[in-house]
Short mmCIF file of N, CA and C in Angstrom, two decimals:
data_model
loop_
_atom_site.label_atom_id
_atom_site.label_comp_id
_atom_site.label_asym_id
_atom_site.label_seq_id
_atom_site.Cartn_x
_atom_site.Cartn_y
_atom_site.Cartn_z
N MET A 6 -10.71 -9.68 -20.18
CA MET A 6 -11.31 -9.01 -19.20
C MET A 6 -11.24 -7.77 -19.80
N ALA A 7 -12.56 -6.87 -19.88
CA ALA A 7 -12.63 -5.60 -20.23
C ALA A 7 -11.75 -4.45 -18.75
N LEU A 8 -11.05 -3.06 -19.59
CA LEU A 8 -10.74 -2.72 -18.41
C LEU A 8 -11.65 -1.73 -17.32
N TYR A 9 -11.55 -1.60 -16.45
CA TYR A 9 -12.80 -0.67 -15.78
C TYR A 9 -12.41 0.91 -16.07
N ASN A 10 -13.33 1.59 -15.69
CA ASN A 10 -13.47 2.90 -16.10
C ASN A 10 -12.25 3.50 -14.91
N TYR A 11 -10.98 4.20 -15.82
CA TYR A 11 -9.72 4.68 -15.24
C TYR A 11 -10.13 6.18 -16.01
N PRO A 12 -10.58 7.25 -16.10
CA PRO A 12 -10.86 8.10 -16.92
C PRO A 12 -9.27 9.01 -17.15
N GLU A 13 -8.26 8.98 -15.99
CA GLU A 13 -7.20 9.92 -16.13
C GLU A 13 -6.25 9.20 -16.38
N SER A 14 -5.11 9.41 -17.36
CA SER A 14 -3.76 8.39 -17.38
C SER A 14 -2.81 8.60 -15.81
N ASN A 15 -2.21 7.95 -15.85
CA ASN A 15 -1.26 8.03 -14.82
C ASN A 15 -0.52 9.18 -14.51
N LEU A 16 0.24 9.13 -16.14
CA LEU A 16 0.75 10.20 -16.28
C LEU A 16 0.42 11.31 -15.74
N LYS A 17 -0.80 11.94 -16.33
CA LYS A 17 -1.60 13.04 -16.01
C LYS A 17 -2.17 13.31 -14.34
N LEU A 18 -2.25 11.96 -13.63
CA LEU A 18 -2.21 11.92 -12.17
C LEU A 18 -1.25 12.20 -11.28
N ILE A 19 0.01 11.83 -12.17
CA ILE A 19 1.21 12.02 -11.42
C ILE A 19 1.67 13.60 -11.23
N LYS A 20 1.30 14.40 -12.74
CA LYS A 20 1.63 15.82 -13.04
C LYS A 20 0.97 16.42 -12.09
N ALA A 21 -0.47 16.10 -12.21
CA ALA A 21 -1.61 17.12 -11.80
C ALA A 21 -1.48 17.25 -10.05
N TYR A 22 -0.75 16.27 -9.66
CA TYR A 22 -0.99 15.89 -8.24
C TYR A 22 0.33 15.95 -8.10
N LYS A 23 1.31 16.45 -8.66
CA LYS A 23 2.81 16.50 -8.11
C LYS A 23 2.94 15.28 -7.40
N LEU A 24 2.80 14.15 -7.62
CA LEU A 24 3.42 13.07 -7.03
C LEU A 24 4.70 12.70 -7.30
N GLU A 25 5.56 12.23 -6.37
CA GLU A 25 6.63 11.69 -6.52
C GLU A 25 6.76 10.23 -6.18
N GLU A 26 8.00 9.64 -6.51
CA GLU A 26 8.15 8.35 -6.25
C GLU A 26 8.14 7.78 -4.69
N HIS A 27 7.33 6.82 -4.04
CA HIS A 27 7.66 6.49 -2.54
C HIS A 27 8.34 5.62 -2.56
N PRO A 28 8.96 5.37 -1.35
CA PRO A 28 10.34 3.87 -0.93
C PRO A 28 9.22 2.70 -0.75
N GLU A 29 8.00 3.08 -0.31
CA GLU A 29 7.32 1.65 -0.85
C GLU A 29 6.88 1.20 -2.38
N GLY A 30 7.40 2.18 -3.36
CA GLY A 30 6.72 1.49 -4.67
C GLY A 30 5.39 2.69 -4.63
N GLY A 31 5.09 3.12 -6.13
CA GLY A 31 4.27 3.83 -6.51
C GLY A 31 4.57 5.12 -5.99
N PHE A 32 3.49 6.11 -5.96
CA PHE A 32 3.87 7.58 -6.12
C PHE A 32 3.16 7.88 -4.89
N PHE A 33 3.63 9.23 -4.42
CA PHE A 33 2.49 10.13 -3.19
C PHE A 33 2.78 10.96 -3.39
N VAL A 34 2.00 12.10 -2.54
CA VAL A 34 2.17 13.41 -2.21
C VAL A 34 1.44 13.54 -0.77
N GLN A 35 2.17 13.97 0.38
CA GLN A 35 1.38 14.45 1.34
C GLN A 35 0.71 15.81 0.88
N THR A 36 -0.53 15.91 1.26
CA THR A 36 -1.82 16.49 1.31
C THR A 36 -2.45 17.61 2.59
N GLU A 37 -1.85 16.69 3.51
CA GLU A 37 -2.13 17.47 4.79
C GLU A 37 -1.50 16.46 5.63
N MET A 38 -1.33 17.81 6.81
CA MET A 38 -0.91 17.16 8.12
C MET A 38 -1.65 18.44 8.99
N ILE A 39 -2.26 18.03 9.94
CA ILE A 39 -3.07 18.81 10.94
C ILE A 39 -1.70 19.29 12.26
N ASP A 40 -1.81 20.84 12.41
CA ASP A 40 -1.01 20.89 13.47
C ASP A 40 -1.19 20.84 14.52
N GLU A 41 -2.20 20.25 14.88
CA GLU A 41 -2.47 19.78 16.44
C GLU A 41 -1.59 18.29 16.52
N VAL A 42 -0.63 18.17 18.05
CA VAL A 42 -0.20 17.05 17.73
C VAL A 42 -0.89 16.42 19.31
N VAL A 43 -0.68 15.29 19.44
CA VAL A 43 -1.37 14.39 20.51
C VAL A 43 0.00 13.51 20.75
N PRO A 44 -0.20 12.93 22.12
CA PRO A 44 0.65 11.72 22.31
C PRO A 44 0.26 10.49 21.40
N SER A 45 1.12 10.13 20.72
CA SER A 45 1.18 8.68 20.16
C SER A 45 0.87 7.36 21.31
N PRO A 46 -0.39 6.34 21.45
CA PRO A 46 -0.10 5.35 22.15
C PRO A 46 0.56 4.42 21.36
N TYR A 47 0.82 4.49 19.88
CA TYR A 47 1.68 3.87 19.22
C TYR A 47 3.15 3.82 18.96
N ALA A 48 3.78 4.77 19.72
CA ALA A 48 5.10 5.53 19.68
C ALA A 48 5.67 5.75 20.94
N ASP A 49 4.97 5.20 22.12
CA ASP A 49 5.45 5.06 23.36
C ASP A 49 5.11 7.07 23.82
N GLY A 50 4.22 7.16 23.52
CA GLY A 50 3.72 8.69 23.60
C GLY A 50 4.28 9.71 22.99
N ALA A 51 5.21 9.16 21.77
CA ALA A 51 5.49 10.41 21.30
C ALA A 51 4.83 11.52 20.47
N ALA A 52 5.27 12.72 20.88
CA ALA A 52 4.03 13.68 19.89
C ALA A 52 3.85 13.46 18.39
N ARG A 53 3.03 13.30 17.69
CA ARG A 53 2.59 13.15 16.38
C ARG A 53 1.89 13.96 16.41
N SER A 54 1.57 14.63 14.95
CA SER A 54 0.16 15.07 14.53
C SER A 54 -0.85 14.54 14.61
N LEU A 55 -1.87 14.96 14.88
CA LEU A 55 -3.46 14.49 14.80
C LEU A 55 -3.99 13.28 13.97
N ALA A 56 -3.39 13.63 12.78
CA ALA A 56 -3.66 13.11 11.33
C ALA A 56 -2.54 13.66 10.40
N THR A 57 -1.82 12.54 9.05
CA THR A 57 -1.84 12.92 7.96
C THR A 57 -2.24 12.37 6.86
N GLN A 58 -2.62 13.01 5.95
CA GLN A 58 -3.07 12.38 4.43
C GLN A 58 -2.53 12.40 3.29
N ILE A 59 -2.42 11.51 2.53
CA ILE A 59 -1.81 11.77 1.19
C ILE A 59 -2.66 10.92 0.13
N PHE A 60 -1.97 11.02 -1.45
CA PHE A 60 -2.73 10.61 -2.39
C PHE A 60 -1.81 9.39 -2.53
N TYR A 61 -1.91 8.31 -3.09
CA TYR A 61 -0.97 7.44 -3.64
C TYR A 61 -1.31 6.70 -4.82
N LEU A 62 -0.50 6.48 -5.44
CA LEU A 62 -1.12 6.00 -7.32
C LEU A 62 0.09 4.79 -7.12
N LEU A 63 -0.72 3.50 -7.51
CA LEU A 63 0.06 2.54 -7.75
C LEU A 63 0.22 2.17 -9.71
N THR A 64 1.07 1.87 -9.81
CA THR A 64 0.71 1.63 -11.64
C THR A 64 1.56 0.74 -11.75
N PRO A 65 1.48 0.07 -13.33
CA PRO A 65 1.89 -0.97 -13.74
C PRO A 65 3.85 -0.94 -13.74
N GLU A 66 4.49 0.32 -13.89
CA GLU A 66 5.36 0.46 -14.11
C GLU A 66 6.12 0.88 -12.61
N SER A 67 5.49 0.75 -11.32
CA SER A 67 5.97 0.76 -10.47
C SER A 67 6.33 -0.31 -9.89
N GLY A 68 5.30 -1.51 -10.36
CA GLY A 68 5.60 -2.76 -9.55
C GLY A 68 4.58 -2.93 -8.64
N ARG A 69 4.98 -3.92 -7.42
CA ARG A 69 4.03 -4.56 -6.46
C ARG A 69 5.01 -3.72 -5.35
N GLY A 70 3.66 -3.22 -4.32
CA GLY A 70 4.56 -2.15 -3.27
C GLY A 70 5.30 -3.39 -2.48
N ARG A 71 5.82 -2.57 -1.36
CA ARG A 71 6.92 -3.42 -0.67
C ARG A 71 5.89 -3.63 0.62
N MET A 72 6.39 -5.00 1.46
CA MET A 72 5.61 -4.87 2.28
C MET A 72 5.96 -3.87 3.80
N HIS A 73 5.33 -3.33 4.19
CA HIS A 73 5.37 -2.71 5.12
C HIS A 73 4.48 -2.55 6.37
N MET A 74 5.03 -1.62 7.59
CA MET A 74 4.16 -1.76 8.68
C MET A 74 4.29 -0.42 8.86
N ASN A 75 2.95 0.33 9.71
CA ASN A 75 3.08 1.58 10.43
C ASN A 75 2.56 1.33 11.84
N LYS A 76 2.86 1.92 12.84
CA LYS A 76 2.60 1.70 14.20
C LYS A 76 0.96 2.29 14.23
N SER A 77 0.88 3.27 13.23
CA SER A 77 -0.66 3.85 13.68
C SER A 77 -1.46 3.38 12.85
N ALA A 78 -2.84 3.86 13.20
CA ALA A 78 -3.69 3.17 12.22
C ALA A 78 -4.12 4.15 10.90
N THR A 79 -4.58 3.22 9.70
CA THR A 79 -4.33 4.08 7.87
C THR A 79 -5.92 3.69 7.75
N PHE A 80 -6.71 4.86 7.36
CA PHE A 80 -7.79 4.72 6.66
C PHE A 80 -7.16 4.34 5.28
N HIS A 81 -7.50 3.81 4.17
CA HIS A 81 -7.58 3.93 2.72
C HIS A 81 -8.95 4.50 2.18
N LEU A 82 -8.59 5.11 0.98
CA LEU A 82 -9.83 5.89 0.56
C LEU A 82 -10.02 5.54 -1.11
N HIS A 83 -10.64 4.99 -1.81
CA HIS A 83 -10.65 4.53 -2.97
C HIS A 83 -10.87 5.89 -3.84
N HIS A 84 -10.10 5.75 -5.04
CA HIS A 84 -10.61 6.88 -6.05
C HIS A 84 -10.79 6.35 -7.50
N ALA A 85 -9.89 5.56 -8.23
CA ALA A 85 -9.85 5.23 -9.21
C ALA A 85 -9.15 4.10 -9.49
N GLY A 86 -9.59 2.77 -10.47
CA GLY A 86 -8.29 1.81 -10.19
C GLY A 86 -8.66 0.54 -9.46
N ARG A 87 -7.72 -0.48 -9.23
CA ARG A 87 -7.94 -1.39 -8.73
C ARG A 87 -6.76 -1.60 -8.27
N ALA A 88 -6.57 -2.24 -6.87
CA ALA A 88 -5.19 -2.41 -6.15
C ALA A 88 -5.82 -4.08 -5.25
N LEU A 89 -5.19 -4.69 -4.85
CA LEU A 89 -5.14 -6.01 -4.26
C LEU A 89 -4.19 -5.58 -3.32
N TYR A 90 -4.44 -5.91 -1.97
CA TYR A 90 -4.13 -5.54 -0.71
C TYR A 90 -3.77 -7.02 0.28
N THR A 91 -2.71 -7.09 -0.04
CA THR A 91 -2.42 -8.24 1.29
C THR A 91 -1.90 -7.83 2.28
N LEU A 92 -2.43 -8.31 3.58
CA LEU A 92 -2.36 -7.52 5.17
C LEU A 92 -2.07 -8.89 5.96
N VAL A 93 -1.04 -8.88 6.76
CA VAL A 93 -0.50 -9.91 7.65
C VAL A 93 -0.51 -9.38 9.21
N ASN A 94 -1.08 -10.05 9.97
CA ASN A 94 -1.58 -9.67 11.40
C ASN A 94 -0.35 -10.61 12.01
N PRO A 95 0.93 -9.81 12.23
CA PRO A 95 1.88 -11.30 13.11
C PRO A 95 1.55 -10.94 14.28
N GLN A 96 0.09 -10.49 14.88
CA GLN A 96 0.30 -11.24 16.59
C GLN A 96 -0.57 -12.32 16.61
N THR A 97 -1.15 -13.08 15.45
CA THR A 97 -1.94 -14.38 15.45
C THR A 97 -0.51 -15.66 15.65
N SER A 98 -0.79 -16.67 15.88
CA SER A 98 -0.20 -17.62 15.45
C SER A 98 -1.11 -18.78 14.64
N PRO A 99 -0.69 -19.12 13.38
CA PRO A 99 0.11 -18.69 12.62
C PRO A 99 -0.30 -17.42 11.86
N PRO A 100 0.20 -16.51 11.32
CA PRO A 100 0.02 -15.02 10.91
C PRO A 100 -1.34 -15.09 10.19
N GLU A 101 -2.13 -14.29 10.88
CA GLU A 101 -3.48 -14.06 9.86
C GLU A 101 -2.94 -13.39 8.61
N ILE A 102 -4.08 -13.84 7.47
CA ILE A 102 -3.44 -13.20 6.25
C ILE A 102 -4.58 -12.70 5.37
N LYS A 103 -4.94 -11.47 5.28
CA LYS A 103 -6.10 -11.06 4.46
C LYS A 103 -5.89 -10.96 3.17
N ARG A 104 -6.47 -10.66 2.31
CA ARG A 104 -6.37 -10.18 0.69
C ARG A 104 -7.73 -9.47 0.29
N VAL A 105 -7.60 -8.26 0.22
CA VAL A 105 -8.86 -7.54 -0.37
C VAL A 105 -8.59 -6.61 -1.45
N VAL A 106 -9.50 -6.59 -2.35
CA VAL A 106 -8.97 -5.59 -3.62
C VAL A 106 -10.16 -4.17 -3.40
N MET A 107 -9.15 -3.17 -3.65
CA MET A 107 -9.83 -1.28 -3.45
C MET A 107 -9.82 -1.36 -4.83
N GLY A 108 -11.35 -1.33 -5.05
CA GLY A 108 -12.15 -1.25 -6.69
C GLY A 108 -13.39 -0.70 -6.48
N PRO A 109 -14.23 -0.43 -7.48
CA PRO A 109 -15.25 0.39 -8.01
C PRO A 109 -16.52 -0.67 -7.93
N ASN A 110 -16.00 -2.11 -8.13
CA ASN A 110 -17.50 -3.38 -8.33
C ASN A 110 -17.41 -3.74 -6.71
N SER A 111 -18.82 -2.61 -6.16
CA SER A 111 -18.84 -3.66 -4.51
C SER A 111 -19.33 -4.74 -4.61
N SER A 112 -20.34 -5.11 -6.20
CA SER A 112 -20.84 -6.31 -6.30
C SER A 112 -19.69 -7.93 -6.12
N ALA A 113 -18.88 -6.92 -6.81
CA ALA A 113 -17.75 -8.40 -6.49
C ALA A 113 -16.76 -8.07 -5.38
N GLY A 114 -17.17 -7.63 -4.17
CA GLY A 114 -16.72 -7.63 -3.19
C GLY A 114 -15.44 -6.42 -3.18
N GLU A 115 -15.35 -5.85 -4.10
CA GLU A 115 -14.23 -4.62 -3.88
C GLU A 115 -14.62 -3.76 -3.10
N LEU A 116 -13.80 -2.77 -1.99
CA LEU A 116 -13.81 -2.00 -1.29
C LEU A 116 -13.44 -0.86 -1.80
N LYS A 117 -14.39 0.21 -1.31
CA LYS A 117 -13.91 2.09 -1.67
C LYS A 117 -13.65 2.15 -0.56
N GLN A 118 -13.60 2.01 0.89
CA GLN A 118 -12.75 2.14 2.33
C GLN A 118 -12.22 0.66 3.04
N LEU A 119 -10.93 0.91 3.07
CA LEU A 119 -10.09 -0.44 3.63
C LEU A 119 -9.45 0.45 4.81
N PHE A 120 -10.09 0.17 6.52
CA PHE A 120 -9.32 0.36 7.24
C PHE A 120 -7.92 -1.14 7.67
N VAL A 121 -6.53 -0.01 7.98
CA VAL A 121 -5.58 -1.33 8.63
C VAL A 121 -5.21 -0.55 9.55
N GLY A 122 -5.32 -1.39 11.01
CA GLY A 122 -4.72 -1.41 12.37
C GLY A 122 -3.64 -1.02 12.41
N GLY A 123 -2.89 -0.16 13.72
CA GLY A 123 -1.40 -0.39 13.47
C GLY A 123 -1.02 -1.65 13.81
N GLY A 124 0.11 -1.73 13.21
CA GLY A 124 0.93 -2.96 13.61
C GLY A 124 0.70 -4.24 12.81
N TRP A 125 -0.30 -4.00 11.58
CA TRP A 125 -0.14 -5.24 10.62
C TRP A 125 0.68 -4.61 9.42
N TRP A 126 1.54 -6.08 8.99
CA TRP A 126 1.85 -5.63 7.63
C TRP A 126 1.19 -5.38 6.72
N LYS A 127 1.24 -4.88 5.61
CA LYS A 127 0.43 -4.71 4.11
C LYS A 127 1.51 -4.39 3.37
N ALA A 128 0.98 -4.97 1.97
CA ALA A 128 1.58 -4.40 0.45
C ALA A 128 0.38 -3.97 -0.45
N SER A 129 0.45 -3.39 -1.31
CA SER A 129 -0.62 -3.53 -2.47
C SER A 129 0.05 -3.81 -3.61
N GLU A 130 -0.66 -4.16 -4.76
CA GLU A 130 -0.12 -4.55 -6.29
C GLU A 130 -1.13 -4.29 -6.98
N ILE A 131 -0.72 -4.39 -8.53
CA ILE A 131 -2.40 -4.14 -9.45
C ILE A 131 -2.80 -5.97 -9.74
N PRO A 132 -3.77 -5.81 -9.56
CA PRO A 132 -4.43 -7.12 -9.74
C PRO A 132 -3.93 -8.01 -11.16
N GLU A 133 -3.27 -9.13 -11.13
CA GLU A 133 -2.79 -9.96 -12.65
C GLU A 133 -3.89 -9.45 -13.62
N GLU A 134 -5.04 -9.81 -13.34
CA GLU A 134 -5.94 -9.17 -14.55
C GLU A 134 -6.36 -8.13 -15.19
N ASP A 135 -6.19 -7.33 -14.19
CA ASP A 135 -5.94 -5.71 -14.80
C ASP A 135 -4.46 -5.72 -15.72
N LEU A 136 -3.11 -6.53 -15.43
CA LEU A 136 -2.19 -6.32 -16.11
C LEU A 136 -2.36 -6.72 -17.13
N ARG A 137 -3.07 -8.01 -17.30
CA ARG A 137 -3.29 -8.93 -18.61
C ARG A 137 -4.00 -7.81 -19.40
N ALA A 138 -4.98 -7.37 -18.96
CA ALA A 138 -6.25 -6.78 -19.45
C ALA A 138 -5.41 -5.59 -20.43
N ALA A 139 -4.56 -5.13 -19.75
CA ALA A 139 -4.14 -4.20 -20.61
C ALA A 139 -2.58 -4.60 -21.52
N GLY A 140 -2.19 -5.31 -20.99
CA GLY A 140 -1.21 -6.28 -22.16
C GLY A 140 -0.18 -5.16 -22.23
N GLU A 141 0.39 -5.06 -23.43
CA GLU A 141 1.88 -4.04 -23.90
C GLU A 141 0.97 -3.04 -24.40
N ASP A 142 0.11 -2.64 -24.47
CA ASP A 142 -0.97 -1.60 -25.20
C ASP A 142 -0.64 -0.72 -23.99
N GLN A 143 0.55 0.81 -24.18
CA GLN A 143 0.94 1.55 -23.18
C GLN A 143 0.02 2.67 -22.84
N GLU A 144 -1.11 2.78 -24.14
CA GLU A 144 -2.51 3.70 -23.37
C GLU A 144 -3.13 3.23 -22.46
N LYS A 145 -3.32 1.64 -22.96
CA LYS A 145 -4.28 1.33 -21.53
C LYS A 145 -3.64 0.92 -20.60
N LYS A 146 -2.14 0.71 -20.28
CA LYS A 146 -1.17 0.78 -19.25
C LYS A 146 -1.58 1.98 -18.41
N GLU A 147 -1.48 3.20 -19.09
CA GLU A 147 -1.58 4.31 -18.27
C GLU A 147 -2.74 4.53 -17.87
N ARG A 148 -3.74 3.84 -18.38
CA ARG A 148 -5.06 3.85 -17.27
C ARG A 148 -5.30 2.59 -16.51
N THR A 149 -4.48 1.71 -16.49
CA THR A 149 -4.40 0.75 -15.25
C THR A 149 -3.21 1.44 -14.13
N GLY A 150 -4.09 1.06 -12.88
CA GLY A 150 -3.47 1.19 -11.60
C GLY A 150 -4.55 1.69 -10.38
N CYS A 151 -3.83 2.08 -9.38
CA CYS A 151 -4.69 2.55 -8.68
C CYS A 151 -4.60 3.83 -8.00
N LEU A 152 -5.50 4.90 -7.75
CA LEU A 152 -5.31 5.75 -6.93
C LEU A 152 -6.05 6.37 -5.85
N ILE A 153 -5.68 6.39 -4.27
CA ILE A 153 -6.57 6.43 -3.49
C ILE A 153 -5.67 7.67 -2.28
N SER A 154 -7.16 7.85 -1.16
CA SER A 154 -5.76 8.71 -0.06
C SER A 154 -5.63 7.77 1.01
N GLU A 155 -4.66 8.07 1.53
CA GLU A 155 -4.46 7.34 2.87
C GLU A 155 -4.38 8.44 4.20
N VAL A 156 -5.22 8.19 4.92
CA VAL A 156 -5.42 8.99 6.17
C VAL A 156 -4.54 8.21 7.21
N VAL A 157 -3.49 8.61 8.04
CA VAL A 157 -2.92 8.15 9.23
C VAL A 157 -3.27 8.71 10.71
N VAL A 158 -3.50 7.77 11.29
CA VAL A 158 -3.95 8.41 12.78
C VAL A 158 -3.28 7.86 13.88
N PRO A 159 -2.82 8.40 14.80
CA PRO A 159 -1.91 9.72 14.69
C PRO A 159 -1.00 9.58 13.31
N GLY A 160 -1.01 11.00 13.18
CA GLY A 160 -0.23 11.18 11.82
C GLY A 160 1.12 10.06 11.83
N PHE A 161 1.27 10.16 10.15
CA PHE A 161 2.74 9.37 9.93
C PHE A 161 3.92 9.77 9.89
N HIS A 162 4.87 9.49 11.20
CA HIS A 162 6.08 9.49 11.09
C HIS A 162 7.24 8.32 10.42
N TRP A 163 8.13 8.77 9.74
CA TRP A 163 8.90 7.41 9.07
C TRP A 163 9.35 6.95 10.46
N GLU A 164 9.65 7.37 12.10
CA GLU A 164 10.18 6.35 13.06
C GLU A 164 9.01 5.65 13.49
N ASP A 165 7.91 5.62 13.07
CA ASP A 165 6.74 4.67 13.08
C ASP A 165 6.34 3.45 11.97
N HIS A 166 7.45 3.26 11.53
CA HIS A 166 7.47 2.87 9.82
C HIS A 166 8.30 1.94 9.83
N ALA A 167 7.92 0.42 8.99
CA ALA A 167 9.21 -0.11 9.21
C ALA A 167 9.04 -1.14 7.81
N PHE A 168 9.89 -1.64 6.91
CA PHE A 168 10.02 -2.27 5.95
C PHE A 168 10.26 -4.11 6.08
N LEU A 169 9.40 -5.11 5.90
CA LEU A 169 9.41 -6.55 6.31
C LEU A 169 11.07 -6.69 5.25
N ASP A 170 11.74 -7.27 5.76
CA ASP A 170 12.94 -7.89 4.97
C ASP A 170 13.23 -9.18 4.96
N GLU A 171 14.06 -9.94 4.22
CA GLU A 171 14.26 -11.05 4.48
C GLU A 171 14.21 -11.87 5.96
N ALA A 172 15.18 -11.44 6.37
CA ALA A 172 15.12 -11.74 7.61
C ALA A 172 14.35 -11.92 8.91
N GLY A 173 13.07 -10.35 9.20
CA GLY A 173 12.15 -10.17 9.36
C GLY A 173 11.09 -11.27 8.82
N LEU A 174 10.83 -11.79 7.52
CA LEU A 174 9.56 -12.73 7.04
C LEU A 174 10.01 -14.07 7.63
N ARG A 175 11.23 -14.41 7.59
CA ARG A 175 11.93 -15.76 8.26
C ARG A 175 11.12 -15.86 9.69
N GLU A 176 11.70 -14.72 10.49
CA GLU A 176 11.16 -14.57 11.97
C GLU A 176 9.46 -14.80 12.02
N LEU A 177 9.05 -14.06 11.11
CA LEU A 177 7.40 -13.91 10.99
C LEU A 177 6.98 -15.13 10.97
N ALA A 178 7.46 -16.22 10.13
CA ALA A 178 7.28 -17.36 9.54
C ALA A 178 7.63 -18.30 10.64
N LYS A 179 8.45 -18.10 11.26
CA LYS A 179 8.66 -19.19 12.40
C LYS A 179 8.73 -20.46 11.66
N GLY A 180 9.51 -20.74 11.27
CA GLY A 180 9.97 -21.94 9.91
C GLY A 180 8.93 -22.44 8.70
N ASP A 181 7.96 -21.57 8.71
CA ASP A 181 6.38 -22.06 7.82
C ASP A 181 7.01 -21.99 6.34
N GLU A 182 8.02 -22.65 5.83
CA GLU A 182 8.28 -22.09 4.60
C GLU A 182 7.31 -21.48 3.29
N ARG A 183 6.04 -22.45 3.46
CA ARG A 183 5.15 -22.04 2.74
C ARG A 183 4.84 -20.24 2.79
N LEU A 184 4.77 -20.03 4.26
CA LEU A 184 4.40 -18.86 4.16
C LEU A 184 5.48 -17.64 3.55
N VAL A 185 6.48 -18.38 3.75
CA VAL A 185 8.16 -17.31 3.32
C VAL A 185 7.36 -17.47 1.55
N GLU A 186 7.18 -18.42 0.78
CA GLU A 186 7.15 -18.35 -0.47
C GLU A 186 6.18 -17.58 -0.46
N GLU A 187 5.01 -17.64 -0.01
CA GLU A 187 3.57 -16.77 -0.30
C GLU A 187 4.08 -14.91 -0.54
N LEU A 188 5.25 -14.83 0.78
CA LEU A 188 5.53 -13.52 0.81
C LEU A 188 6.40 -12.91 0.22
N LYS A 189 7.29 -13.74 -0.03
CA LYS A 189 8.51 -13.48 -0.58
C LYS A 189 8.86 -12.19 -1.68
N LYS A 190 7.85 -12.43 -2.38
CA LYS A 190 7.47 -11.14 -3.66
C LYS A 190 7.47 -9.78 -3.21
N TYR A 191 6.95 -9.75 -1.84
CA TYR A 191 6.95 -8.85 -1.30
C TYR A 191 8.16 -7.68 -0.57
N VAL A 192 9.01 -8.46 -0.03
CA VAL A 192 9.89 -8.22 0.32
C VAL A 192 11.35 -8.11 -0.04
N ARG A 193 12.66 -7.12 0.43
CA ARG A 193 13.81 -7.15 -0.57
C ARG A 193 14.28 -8.02 0.42
N PRO A 194 16.13 -8.64 -0.11
CA PRO A 194 16.80 -9.38 0.59
C PRO A 194 17.22 -8.25 2.04
N THR A 195 17.49 -9.12 2.84
CA THR A 195 18.27 -8.44 4.04
C THR A 195 20.00 -8.10 3.50
N ARG A 196 20.25 -6.97 3.67
CA ARG A 196 21.83 -6.34 3.26
C ARG A 196 22.78 -6.82 4.33
N ASP A 197 23.68 -7.36 4.17
CA ASP A 197 24.61 -7.28 4.74
C ASP A 197 25.38 -6.35 5.17
N ALA A 198 25.34 -5.43 6.66
CA ALA A 198 25.94 -4.52 7.40
C ALA A 198 27.42 -4.26 6.75
#
């Protein structure tokens, strides 16, 4: 498989946009926070910015993103590269799982925009075929990844965010070991208190 068009290296993007490591994996920078605040229907009416926006970059070196949830809705807007998103709706039984690729190839079903409603678990990773195409060639690896913008409405706040840990995954799976096996690569083990 040939690599897709990825005009700037990851290192150049990190420097140009002043990206920092993100706790979910990858790199980010907040680019906008609207000053107006609204009572968030997803956070018991707590005051939140009307919207926030970030750049988010996933690279081969940053590994796969951690499974996480935002209470607010998130709009994902594609800029370059490709990323596979695993989305899990915990409100259904069994939990509904969707996998979508954000990327430039609409004829292959790739998305330039992705909406994830509040309350869904999500994780992103570089597709395996892209990692294989880059191989060990450092120049190719530097042009493998995915750059997106995320707009969160009402705005992002750490109090409205959660990571899925091993205990949470087992609770979500309700005894379905197949589901645990499928999703455990996105979670970190539960730490003892």
